[in-house]
Amino acid sequence: MSDKFDLNNIAGIKGLSDKEAANRLTAEGFNEIPSAKKRGIFAIAMSVLREPMLLLLIASGVIYMVLGDIQEAIMLLGFVFVIIGITLYQEQKTEKALEALRDLSSPRALVIRDGASRRIAGREVVRGDIIVLAEGDRVPADGVVLDCNNLMLEESLLTGESVPVRKAEAQESTEMERPVVIIRLSYIPVR
């Protein structure tokens, strides 16, 4: 496969056209793992109300009411509802912070489209894209290695391996069913 691609002459590689990439992105969707369904305020409230300690405090407040000590019951239940309010607020803030972190951690990819290399969001990589990686880059998608020199990938997040794994060029011709990867340097961590 290395006779088709030259690591030192990336400018000679055409890649997908912008139109074809946009069509594939529309037809196949983004290159991302579906995120968990966002929890609404009602779902968060239900999870808070299922907490055993809060249920115990509410039950204690109800027992105070049944026994006739209304002042103690109102005070206890009032504090319980304040705690529920604070917990709801914190849970919503946590959900928003996690969503922001997910967006922030999205890798960027150097792809070749219309004969020019450009950086795009990793979620916009489509089947058939030619991805150029260098040392330290994160691999944005599953792919077929077309050309590389002494490629080793750190796959510890995927497999738990503590040692980088050696990779080689694909031996057979591929129908571009996955993004294609051309490696410029030798050691790349997969994150």
Short mmCIF file of N, CA and C in Angstrom, two decimals:
data_model
loop_
_atom_site.label_atom_id
_atom_site.label_comp_id
_atom_site.label_asym_id
_atom_site.label_seq_id
_atom_site.Cartn_x
_atom_site.Cartn_y
_atom_site.Cartn_z
N MET A 1 0.81 -1.19 0.00
CA MET A 1 0.00 0.00 0.00
C MET A 1 0.85 1.26 0.00
N SER A 2 2.11 1.18 0.45
CA SER A 2 2.89 2.41 0.50
C SER A 2 3.25 2.97 -0.85
N ASP A 3 3.07 2.21 -1.94
CA ASP A 3 3.35 2.78 -3.24
C ASP A 3 2.28 3.80 -3.62
N LYS A 4 1.11 3.74 -3.02
CA LYS A 4 0.02 4.66 -3.33
C LYS A 4 0.14 5.96 -2.54
N PHE A 5 0.64 5.89 -1.31
CA PHE A 5 0.74 7.05 -0.43
C PHE A 5 2.19 7.27 -0.05
N ASP A 6 2.61 8.50 -0.04
CA ASP A 6 3.98 8.85 0.33
C ASP A 6 3.93 9.71 1.58
N LEU A 7 4.57 9.24 2.64
CA LEU A 7 4.55 9.97 3.90
C LEU A 7 5.17 11.36 3.78
N ASN A 8 6.09 11.52 2.86
CA ASN A 8 6.77 12.81 2.72
C ASN A 8 6.06 13.75 1.76
N ASN A 9 5.07 13.25 1.02
CA ASN A 9 4.36 14.08 0.05
C ASN A 9 2.85 13.97 0.26
N ILE A 10 2.39 14.47 1.37
CA ILE A 10 0.96 14.41 1.68
C ILE A 10 0.16 15.29 0.74
N ALA A 11 0.81 16.32 0.18
CA ALA A 11 0.11 17.24 -0.73
C ALA A 11 -0.39 16.53 -1.98
N GLY A 12 0.20 15.39 -2.34
CA GLY A 12 -0.22 14.68 -3.54
C GLY A 12 -1.43 13.79 -3.34
N ILE A 13 -2.01 13.78 -2.15
CA ILE A 13 -3.16 12.93 -1.85
C ILE A 13 -4.42 13.77 -1.96
N LYS A 14 -5.43 13.28 -2.67
CA LYS A 14 -6.66 14.04 -2.92
C LYS A 14 -7.64 13.98 -1.75
N GLY A 15 -7.97 12.79 -1.27
CA GLY A 15 -8.96 12.66 -0.19
C GLY A 15 -10.37 12.84 -0.70
N LEU A 16 -11.32 12.88 0.22
CA LEU A 16 -12.71 13.10 -0.14
C LEU A 16 -12.94 14.56 -0.50
N SER A 17 -13.99 14.79 -1.27
CA SER A 17 -14.37 16.18 -1.52
C SER A 17 -15.23 16.65 -0.35
N ASP A 18 -15.32 17.96 -0.17
CA ASP A 18 -16.15 18.50 0.91
C ASP A 18 -17.60 18.08 0.74
N LYS A 19 -18.06 18.05 -0.49
CA LYS A 19 -19.45 17.68 -0.76
C LYS A 19 -19.71 16.22 -0.37
N GLU A 20 -18.80 15.33 -0.76
CA GLU A 20 -18.95 13.91 -0.43
C GLU A 20 -18.90 13.71 1.08
N ALA A 21 -17.99 14.41 1.75
CA ALA A 21 -17.89 14.29 3.21
C ALA A 21 -19.18 14.79 3.88
N ALA A 22 -19.73 15.90 3.38
CA ALA A 22 -20.99 16.42 3.94
C ALA A 22 -22.13 15.45 3.71
N ASN A 23 -22.18 14.83 2.53
CA ASN A 23 -23.22 13.84 2.24
C ASN A 23 -23.12 12.64 3.17
N ARG A 24 -21.91 12.15 3.38
CA ARG A 24 -21.72 11.00 4.28
C ARG A 24 -22.04 11.36 5.72
N LEU A 25 -21.69 12.58 6.12
CA LEU A 25 -21.99 13.02 7.48
C LEU A 25 -23.51 13.08 7.68
N THR A 26 -24.23 13.56 6.68
CA THR A 26 -25.69 13.62 6.76
C THR A 26 -26.30 12.22 6.77
N ALA A 27 -25.79 11.35 5.91
CA ALA A 27 -26.36 10.01 5.78
C ALA A 27 -26.01 9.10 6.96
N GLU A 28 -24.77 9.19 7.46
CA GLU A 28 -24.30 8.23 8.46
C GLU A 28 -24.23 8.80 9.87
N GLY A 29 -24.28 10.11 9.99
CA GLY A 29 -24.26 10.73 11.31
C GLY A 29 -22.84 11.01 11.79
N PHE A 30 -22.77 11.63 12.96
CA PHE A 30 -21.49 12.02 13.52
C PHE A 30 -20.70 10.82 14.03
N ASN A 31 -19.40 10.97 14.06
CA ASN A 31 -18.47 9.95 14.56
C ASN A 31 -18.34 10.14 16.07
N GLU A 32 -19.34 9.68 16.79
CA GLU A 32 -19.31 9.82 18.24
C GLU A 32 -20.14 8.73 18.89
N ILE A 33 -19.77 8.43 20.10
CA ILE A 33 -20.55 7.48 20.88
C ILE A 33 -21.77 8.22 21.39
N PRO A 34 -22.94 7.64 21.25
CA PRO A 34 -24.13 8.35 21.74
C PRO A 34 -24.00 8.64 23.22
N SER A 35 -24.23 9.90 23.57
CA SER A 35 -24.13 10.27 24.98
C SER A 35 -25.39 9.83 25.72
N ALA A 36 -25.23 9.71 27.00
CA ALA A 36 -26.36 9.31 27.83
C ALA A 36 -27.47 10.35 27.71
N LYS A 37 -28.69 9.88 27.81
CA LYS A 37 -29.83 10.78 27.72
C LYS A 37 -29.75 11.79 28.85
N LYS A 38 -29.94 13.05 28.50
CA LYS A 38 -29.85 14.11 29.50
C LYS A 38 -31.00 13.97 30.48
N ARG A 39 -30.66 14.03 31.77
CA ARG A 39 -31.68 13.90 32.80
C ARG A 39 -32.34 15.24 33.04
N GLY A 40 -33.65 15.23 33.09
CA GLY A 40 -34.40 16.44 33.38
C GLY A 40 -34.53 16.65 34.88
N ILE A 41 -35.14 17.75 35.25
CA ILE A 41 -35.28 18.09 36.67
C ILE A 41 -36.13 17.05 37.40
N PHE A 42 -37.14 16.52 36.71
CA PHE A 42 -38.01 15.52 37.34
C PHE A 42 -37.23 14.23 37.64
N ALA A 43 -36.40 13.79 36.70
CA ALA A 43 -35.61 12.56 36.90
C ALA A 43 -34.60 12.76 38.03
N ILE A 44 -34.00 13.94 38.08
CA ILE A 44 -33.06 14.22 39.17
C ILE A 44 -33.79 14.23 40.51
N ALA A 45 -34.97 14.85 40.55
CA ALA A 45 -35.75 14.91 41.79
C ALA A 45 -36.13 13.51 42.26
N MET A 46 -36.50 12.64 41.32
CA MET A 46 -36.88 11.28 41.71
C MET A 46 -35.67 10.52 42.28
N SER A 47 -34.49 10.73 41.71
CA SER A 47 -33.32 10.04 42.24
C SER A 47 -32.95 10.57 43.63
N VAL A 48 -33.15 11.87 43.85
CA VAL A 48 -32.89 12.45 45.17
C VAL A 48 -33.88 11.91 46.18
N LEU A 49 -35.15 11.83 45.79
CA LEU A 49 -36.19 11.37 46.73
C LEU A 49 -36.07 9.88 47.04
N ARG A 50 -35.30 9.15 46.28
CA ARG A 50 -35.11 7.71 46.56
C ARG A 50 -33.99 7.46 47.56
N GLU A 51 -33.30 8.51 47.98
CA GLU A 51 -32.22 8.36 48.95
C GLU A 51 -32.78 7.88 50.29
N PRO A 52 -32.22 6.81 50.84
CA PRO A 52 -32.74 6.26 52.10
C PRO A 52 -32.73 7.25 53.27
N MET A 53 -31.69 8.06 53.37
CA MET A 53 -31.62 9.01 54.50
C MET A 53 -32.73 10.05 54.41
N LEU A 54 -33.00 10.54 53.21
CA LEU A 54 -34.09 11.51 53.06
C LEU A 54 -35.44 10.86 53.35
N LEU A 55 -35.61 9.63 52.88
CA LEU A 55 -36.86 8.92 53.17
C LEU A 55 -37.04 8.72 54.67
N LEU A 56 -35.96 8.44 55.37
CA LEU A 56 -36.01 8.27 56.82
C LEU A 56 -36.39 9.59 57.51
N LEU A 57 -35.82 10.70 57.04
CA LEU A 57 -36.14 12.00 57.62
C LEU A 57 -37.60 12.40 57.35
N ILE A 58 -38.07 12.12 56.13
CA ILE A 58 -39.48 12.42 55.82
C ILE A 58 -40.40 11.56 56.67
N ALA A 59 -40.06 10.28 56.83
CA ALA A 59 -40.86 9.40 57.67
C ALA A 59 -40.86 9.89 59.12
N SER A 60 -39.71 10.39 59.59
CA SER A 60 -39.64 10.93 60.96
C SER A 60 -40.53 12.15 61.10
N GLY A 61 -40.54 13.01 60.09
CA GLY A 61 -41.42 14.19 60.12
C GLY A 61 -42.88 13.80 60.15
N VAL A 62 -43.24 12.77 59.38
CA VAL A 62 -44.63 12.29 59.37
C VAL A 62 -44.98 11.70 60.74
N ILE A 63 -44.06 10.97 61.35
CA ILE A 63 -44.31 10.40 62.68
C ILE A 63 -44.50 11.52 63.71
N TYR A 64 -43.69 12.58 63.63
CA TYR A 64 -43.87 13.73 64.52
C TYR A 64 -45.28 14.31 64.36
N MET A 65 -45.74 14.41 63.10
CA MET A 65 -47.09 14.94 62.85
C MET A 65 -48.15 14.04 63.47
N VAL A 66 -48.00 12.74 63.27
CA VAL A 66 -48.98 11.78 63.79
C VAL A 66 -49.02 11.84 65.32
N LEU A 67 -47.86 12.02 65.93
CA LEU A 67 -47.81 12.08 67.39
C LEU A 67 -48.27 13.44 67.93
N GLY A 68 -48.49 14.41 67.05
CA GLY A 68 -49.04 15.68 67.48
C GLY A 68 -48.03 16.77 67.71
N ASP A 69 -46.76 16.55 67.44
CA ASP A 69 -45.75 17.58 67.62
C ASP A 69 -45.53 18.29 66.28
N ILE A 70 -46.48 19.16 65.92
CA ILE A 70 -46.50 19.82 64.61
C ILE A 70 -45.28 20.72 64.42
N GLN A 71 -44.88 21.44 65.48
CA GLN A 71 -43.75 22.37 65.37
C GLN A 71 -42.47 21.61 64.99
N GLU A 72 -42.20 20.50 65.66
CA GLU A 72 -41.01 19.69 65.33
C GLU A 72 -41.12 19.12 63.92
N ALA A 73 -42.32 18.67 63.54
CA ALA A 73 -42.53 18.08 62.20
C ALA A 73 -42.26 19.13 61.12
N ILE A 74 -42.80 20.35 61.30
CA ILE A 74 -42.60 21.40 60.30
C ILE A 74 -41.13 21.77 60.20
N MET A 75 -40.44 21.86 61.32
CA MET A 75 -39.02 22.20 61.30
C MET A 75 -38.21 21.11 60.59
N LEU A 76 -38.46 19.86 60.93
CA LEU A 76 -37.72 18.75 60.32
C LEU A 76 -38.00 18.67 58.81
N LEU A 77 -39.27 18.73 58.43
CA LEU A 77 -39.62 18.64 57.01
C LEU A 77 -39.13 19.87 56.24
N GLY A 78 -39.14 21.03 56.89
CA GLY A 78 -38.61 22.24 56.24
C GLY A 78 -37.14 22.06 55.89
N PHE A 79 -36.36 21.56 56.84
CA PHE A 79 -34.94 21.34 56.56
C PHE A 79 -34.74 20.26 55.50
N VAL A 80 -35.60 19.25 55.50
CA VAL A 80 -35.52 18.20 54.49
C VAL A 80 -35.74 18.80 53.10
N PHE A 81 -36.73 19.67 52.96
CA PHE A 81 -37.01 20.27 51.65
C PHE A 81 -35.91 21.25 51.23
N VAL A 82 -35.27 21.92 52.18
CA VAL A 82 -34.13 22.78 51.86
C VAL A 82 -32.98 21.91 51.34
N ILE A 83 -32.73 20.78 51.99
CA ILE A 83 -31.68 19.86 51.54
C ILE A 83 -31.99 19.33 50.15
N ILE A 84 -33.25 18.99 49.90
CA ILE A 84 -33.65 18.51 48.57
C ILE A 84 -33.40 19.59 47.53
N GLY A 85 -33.74 20.84 47.84
CA GLY A 85 -33.51 21.95 46.90
C GLY A 85 -32.03 22.14 46.58
N ILE A 86 -31.20 22.11 47.62
CA ILE A 86 -29.75 22.27 47.42
C ILE A 86 -29.21 21.12 46.58
N THR A 87 -29.65 19.91 46.86
CA THR A 87 -29.18 18.74 46.10
C THR A 87 -29.60 18.83 44.64
N LEU A 88 -30.83 19.26 44.38
CA LEU A 88 -31.29 19.42 42.99
C LEU A 88 -30.41 20.44 42.25
N TYR A 89 -30.13 21.55 42.90
CA TYR A 89 -29.30 22.58 42.30
C TYR A 89 -27.90 22.03 41.97
N GLN A 90 -27.31 21.32 42.93
CA GLN A 90 -25.97 20.77 42.71
C GLN A 90 -25.96 19.72 41.61
N GLU A 91 -26.97 18.88 41.57
CA GLU A 91 -27.05 17.84 40.53
C GLU A 91 -27.17 18.46 39.14
N GLN A 92 -27.97 19.50 39.01
CA GLN A 92 -28.10 20.17 37.71
C GLN A 92 -26.78 20.81 37.29
N LYS A 93 -26.08 21.43 38.23
CA LYS A 93 -24.78 22.02 37.93
C LYS A 93 -23.79 20.94 37.50
N THR A 94 -23.84 19.80 38.15
CA THR A 94 -22.95 18.69 37.81
C THR A 94 -23.24 18.18 36.41
N GLU A 95 -24.51 18.05 36.06
CA GLU A 95 -24.89 17.59 34.70
C GLU A 95 -24.34 18.55 33.65
N LYS A 96 -24.47 19.85 33.89
CA LYS A 96 -23.98 20.84 32.93
C LYS A 96 -22.46 20.80 32.83
N ALA A 97 -21.78 20.62 33.96
CA ALA A 97 -20.32 20.56 33.95
C ALA A 97 -19.83 19.32 33.20
N LEU A 98 -20.49 18.19 33.39
CA LEU A 98 -20.10 16.97 32.67
C LEU A 98 -20.32 17.11 31.17
N GLU A 99 -21.39 17.76 30.77
CA GLU A 99 -21.66 17.99 29.35
C GLU A 99 -20.58 18.90 28.76
N ALA A 100 -20.20 19.92 29.49
CA ALA A 100 -19.14 20.82 29.01
C ALA A 100 -17.81 20.08 28.89
N LEU A 101 -17.52 19.18 29.82
CA LEU A 101 -16.29 18.39 29.75
C LEU A 101 -16.31 17.45 28.55
N ARG A 102 -17.46 16.86 28.25
CA ARG A 102 -17.57 15.99 27.08
C ARG A 102 -17.27 16.77 25.81
N ASP A 103 -17.81 17.98 25.72
CA ASP A 103 -17.57 18.81 24.54
C ASP A 103 -16.10 19.22 24.45
N LEU A 104 -15.51 19.52 25.59
CA LEU A 104 -14.13 19.97 25.63
C LEU A 104 -13.16 18.86 25.25
N SER A 105 -13.48 17.63 25.58
CA SER A 105 -12.56 16.53 25.34
C SER A 105 -12.66 15.95 23.93
N SER A 106 -13.48 16.53 23.08
CA SER A 106 -13.61 16.04 21.72
C SER A 106 -12.31 16.25 20.96
N PRO A 107 -11.71 15.17 20.42
CA PRO A 107 -10.44 15.31 19.72
C PRO A 107 -10.59 16.02 18.38
N ARG A 108 -9.53 16.63 17.92
CA ARG A 108 -9.49 17.25 16.60
C ARG A 108 -8.74 16.29 15.68
N ALA A 109 -9.04 16.36 14.40
CA ALA A 109 -8.40 15.46 13.44
C ALA A 109 -7.88 16.26 12.26
N LEU A 110 -6.69 15.88 11.77
CA LEU A 110 -6.14 16.46 10.56
C LEU A 110 -6.51 15.53 9.42
N VAL A 111 -7.40 15.98 8.54
CA VAL A 111 -7.86 15.16 7.42
C VAL A 111 -7.45 15.82 6.11
N ILE A 112 -7.43 15.01 5.07
CA ILE A 112 -7.15 15.54 3.73
C ILE A 112 -8.45 15.49 2.95
N ARG A 113 -8.92 16.65 2.57
CA ARG A 113 -10.14 16.78 1.75
C ARG A 113 -9.85 17.74 0.62
N ASP A 114 -10.28 17.38 -0.56
CA ASP A 114 -10.05 18.19 -1.76
C ASP A 114 -8.57 18.53 -1.94
N GLY A 115 -7.70 17.60 -1.58
CA GLY A 115 -6.27 17.79 -1.77
C GLY A 115 -5.60 18.70 -0.76
N ALA A 116 -6.36 19.19 0.23
CA ALA A 116 -5.77 20.09 1.24
C ALA A 116 -5.97 19.49 2.61
N SER A 117 -4.97 19.66 3.48
CA SER A 117 -5.13 19.15 4.84
C SER A 117 -5.78 20.24 5.69
N ARG A 118 -6.70 19.82 6.56
CA ARG A 118 -7.38 20.77 7.44
C ARG A 118 -7.76 20.09 8.74
N ARG A 119 -7.83 20.87 9.80
CA ARG A 119 -8.23 20.36 11.12
C ARG A 119 -9.74 20.47 11.24
N ILE A 120 -10.35 19.36 11.65
CA ILE A 120 -11.79 19.35 11.88
C ILE A 120 -12.05 18.68 13.23
N ALA A 121 -13.25 18.83 13.74
CA ALA A 121 -13.63 18.15 14.97
C ALA A 121 -13.64 16.65 14.70
N GLY A 122 -13.19 15.86 15.67
CA GLY A 122 -13.14 14.41 15.51
C GLY A 122 -14.51 13.81 15.21
N ARG A 123 -15.56 14.46 15.66
CA ARG A 123 -16.90 13.93 15.41
C ARG A 123 -17.33 14.10 13.96
N GLU A 124 -16.60 14.91 13.18
CA GLU A 124 -16.95 15.14 11.78
C GLU A 124 -16.17 14.25 10.82
N VAL A 125 -15.34 13.34 11.33
CA VAL A 125 -14.62 12.39 10.49
C VAL A 125 -15.65 11.39 9.93
N VAL A 126 -15.58 11.15 8.62
CA VAL A 126 -16.54 10.23 7.99
C VAL A 126 -15.81 9.05 7.37
N ARG A 127 -16.57 8.05 7.00
CA ARG A 127 -16.03 6.87 6.34
C ARG A 127 -15.35 7.30 5.04
N GLY A 128 -14.09 6.86 4.86
CA GLY A 128 -13.35 7.20 3.66
C GLY A 128 -12.44 8.41 3.81
N ASP A 129 -12.53 9.12 4.92
CA ASP A 129 -11.63 10.24 5.16
C ASP A 129 -10.20 9.74 5.28
N ILE A 130 -9.26 10.55 4.85
CA ILE A 130 -7.85 10.24 5.05
C ILE A 130 -7.38 11.09 6.22
N ILE A 131 -6.98 10.43 7.30
CA ILE A 131 -6.57 11.09 8.53
C ILE A 131 -5.05 11.02 8.63
N VAL A 132 -4.43 12.15 8.92
CA VAL A 132 -2.97 12.19 9.08
C VAL A 132 -2.70 12.39 10.56
N LEU A 133 -1.93 11.47 11.12
CA LEU A 133 -1.59 11.54 12.54
C LEU A 133 -0.11 11.77 12.72
N ALA A 134 0.22 12.46 13.79
CA ALA A 134 1.61 12.67 14.16
C ALA A 134 1.75 12.28 15.62
N GLU A 135 2.97 12.24 16.08
CA GLU A 135 3.23 11.85 17.46
C GLU A 135 2.45 12.74 18.42
N GLY A 136 1.78 12.11 19.38
CA GLY A 136 1.00 12.85 20.38
C GLY A 136 -0.44 13.07 19.99
N ASP A 137 -0.81 12.83 18.73
CA ASP A 137 -2.20 13.02 18.30
C ASP A 137 -3.08 11.93 18.88
N ARG A 138 -4.32 12.27 19.11
CA ARG A 138 -5.31 11.28 19.51
C ARG A 138 -5.97 10.73 18.26
N VAL A 139 -6.20 9.44 18.23
CA VAL A 139 -6.81 8.81 17.08
C VAL A 139 -8.31 9.08 17.16
N PRO A 140 -8.89 9.81 16.19
CA PRO A 140 -10.27 10.24 16.30
C PRO A 140 -11.30 9.20 15.87
N ALA A 141 -10.88 8.13 15.20
CA ALA A 141 -11.85 7.16 14.69
C ALA A 141 -11.15 5.84 14.43
N ASP A 142 -11.97 4.79 14.31
CA ASP A 142 -11.48 3.51 13.88
C ASP A 142 -10.96 3.69 12.46
N GLY A 143 -9.93 3.01 12.06
CA GLY A 143 -9.44 3.21 10.72
C GLY A 143 -8.52 2.11 10.24
N VAL A 144 -8.11 2.23 9.00
CA VAL A 144 -7.18 1.31 8.36
C VAL A 144 -5.89 2.07 8.15
N VAL A 145 -4.77 1.51 8.58
CA VAL A 145 -3.48 2.18 8.41
C VAL A 145 -2.97 1.88 7.00
N LEU A 146 -2.79 2.93 6.21
CA LEU A 146 -2.30 2.76 4.85
C LEU A 146 -0.79 2.89 4.76
N ASP A 147 -0.23 3.74 5.59
CA ASP A 147 1.21 3.93 5.52
C ASP A 147 1.70 4.40 6.89
N CYS A 148 2.82 3.83 7.34
CA CYS A 148 3.37 4.23 8.63
C CYS A 148 4.83 3.79 8.72
N ASN A 149 5.54 4.38 9.68
CA ASN A 149 6.91 3.98 10.00
C ASN A 149 6.97 3.64 11.47
N ASN A 150 7.21 2.37 11.81
CA ASN A 150 7.35 1.95 13.21
C ASN A 150 6.23 2.47 14.10
N LEU A 151 5.01 2.23 13.72
CA LEU A 151 3.86 2.75 14.45
C LEU A 151 3.58 1.93 15.71
N MET A 152 3.45 2.65 16.82
CA MET A 152 3.05 2.03 18.08
C MET A 152 1.95 2.89 18.68
N LEU A 153 0.87 2.24 19.10
CA LEU A 153 -0.27 2.96 19.70
C LEU A 153 -0.40 2.59 21.16
N GLU A 154 -0.65 3.60 21.97
CA GLU A 154 -0.93 3.35 23.37
C GLU A 154 -2.44 3.16 23.48
N GLU A 155 -2.88 1.94 23.72
CA GLU A 155 -4.30 1.61 23.75
C GLU A 155 -4.80 1.33 25.16
N SER A 156 -4.13 1.88 26.17
CA SER A 156 -4.45 1.53 27.55
C SER A 156 -5.90 1.85 27.93
N LEU A 157 -6.47 2.92 27.38
CA LEU A 157 -7.86 3.24 27.70
C LEU A 157 -8.83 2.22 27.11
N LEU A 158 -8.44 1.60 26.00
CA LEU A 158 -9.33 0.64 25.35
C LEU A 158 -9.14 -0.77 25.87
N THR A 159 -7.88 -1.17 26.05
CA THR A 159 -7.60 -2.58 26.36
C THR A 159 -7.01 -2.81 27.73
N GLY A 160 -6.50 -1.76 28.35
CA GLY A 160 -5.84 -1.93 29.64
C GLY A 160 -4.37 -2.29 29.50
N GLU A 161 -3.88 -2.44 28.27
CA GLU A 161 -2.47 -2.75 28.04
C GLU A 161 -1.62 -1.60 28.54
N SER A 162 -0.57 -1.89 29.27
CA SER A 162 0.29 -0.83 29.79
C SER A 162 1.43 -0.50 28.83
N VAL A 163 1.61 -1.32 27.81
CA VAL A 163 2.70 -1.14 26.86
C VAL A 163 2.11 -0.78 25.50
N PRO A 164 2.71 0.16 24.77
CA PRO A 164 2.22 0.48 23.43
C PRO A 164 2.22 -0.75 22.52
N VAL A 165 1.25 -0.80 21.61
CA VAL A 165 1.08 -1.94 20.71
C VAL A 165 1.55 -1.55 19.32
N ARG A 166 2.38 -2.43 18.72
CA ARG A 166 2.89 -2.16 17.37
C ARG A 166 1.79 -2.40 16.34
N LYS A 167 1.67 -1.48 15.40
CA LYS A 167 0.69 -1.59 14.31
C LYS A 167 1.44 -1.58 12.98
N ALA A 168 0.81 -2.14 11.96
CA ALA A 168 1.42 -2.19 10.64
C ALA A 168 0.39 -1.76 9.60
N GLU A 169 0.87 -1.54 8.39
CA GLU A 169 -0.01 -1.17 7.28
C GLU A 169 -0.96 -2.32 6.96
N ALA A 170 -2.13 -1.98 6.45
CA ALA A 170 -3.08 -3.00 6.01
C ALA A 170 -2.47 -3.71 4.80
N GLN A 171 -2.57 -5.04 4.78
CA GLN A 171 -1.95 -5.82 3.70
C GLN A 171 -2.82 -5.93 2.46
N GLU A 172 -4.12 -5.80 2.63
CA GLU A 172 -5.02 -5.98 1.50
C GLU A 172 -5.64 -4.64 1.12
N SER A 173 -6.13 -4.58 -0.09
CA SER A 173 -6.81 -3.38 -0.55
C SER A 173 -8.12 -3.22 0.21
N THR A 174 -8.43 -2.01 0.58
CA THR A 174 -9.65 -1.75 1.35
C THR A 174 -10.64 -0.96 0.52
N GLU A 175 -11.89 -1.17 0.77
CA GLU A 175 -12.95 -0.47 0.05
C GLU A 175 -13.34 0.83 0.74
N MET A 176 -12.47 1.34 1.61
CA MET A 176 -12.72 2.58 2.33
C MET A 176 -13.99 2.51 3.18
N GLU A 177 -14.20 1.36 3.80
CA GLU A 177 -15.37 1.21 4.65
C GLU A 177 -15.18 1.89 5.99
N ARG A 178 -13.96 2.28 6.31
CA ARG A 178 -13.65 3.01 7.53
C ARG A 178 -12.78 4.21 7.14
N PRO A 179 -12.62 5.15 8.06
CA PRO A 179 -11.65 6.20 7.76
C PRO A 179 -10.27 5.59 7.56
N VAL A 180 -9.48 6.23 6.75
CA VAL A 180 -8.14 5.76 6.44
C VAL A 180 -7.15 6.59 7.23
N VAL A 181 -6.12 5.95 7.76
CA VAL A 181 -5.15 6.65 8.60
C VAL A 181 -3.78 6.57 7.95
N ILE A 182 -3.16 7.72 7.80
CA ILE A 182 -1.76 7.76 7.36
C ILE A 182 -0.98 8.32 8.54
N ILE A 183 0.04 7.62 8.95
CA ILE A 183 0.80 8.02 10.11
C ILE A 183 2.10 8.69 9.67
N ARG A 184 2.39 9.86 10.22
CA ARG A 184 3.64 10.54 9.88
C ARG A 184 4.77 10.18 10.83
N LEU A 185 4.46 10.04 12.11
CA LEU A 185 5.50 9.71 13.08
C LEU A 185 5.20 8.37 13.73
N SER A 186 5.94 8.02 14.77
CA SER A 186 5.91 6.63 15.18
C SER A 186 5.10 6.26 16.41
N TYR A 187 4.91 7.13 17.38
CA TYR A 187 4.24 6.72 18.63
C TYR A 187 3.05 7.63 18.89
N ILE A 188 1.87 7.05 18.99
CA ILE A 188 0.64 7.83 19.16
C ILE A 188 -0.20 7.27 20.27
N PRO A 189 -0.54 8.07 21.28
CA PRO A 189 -1.43 7.58 22.33
C PRO A 189 -2.88 7.60 21.86
N VAL A 190 -3.60 6.51 22.10
CA VAL A 190 -5.02 6.45 21.77
C VAL A 190 -5.76 6.89 23.02
N ARG A 191 -6.49 8.01 22.97
CA ARG A 191 -7.21 8.50 24.15
C ARG A 191 -8.67 8.56 23.85
#
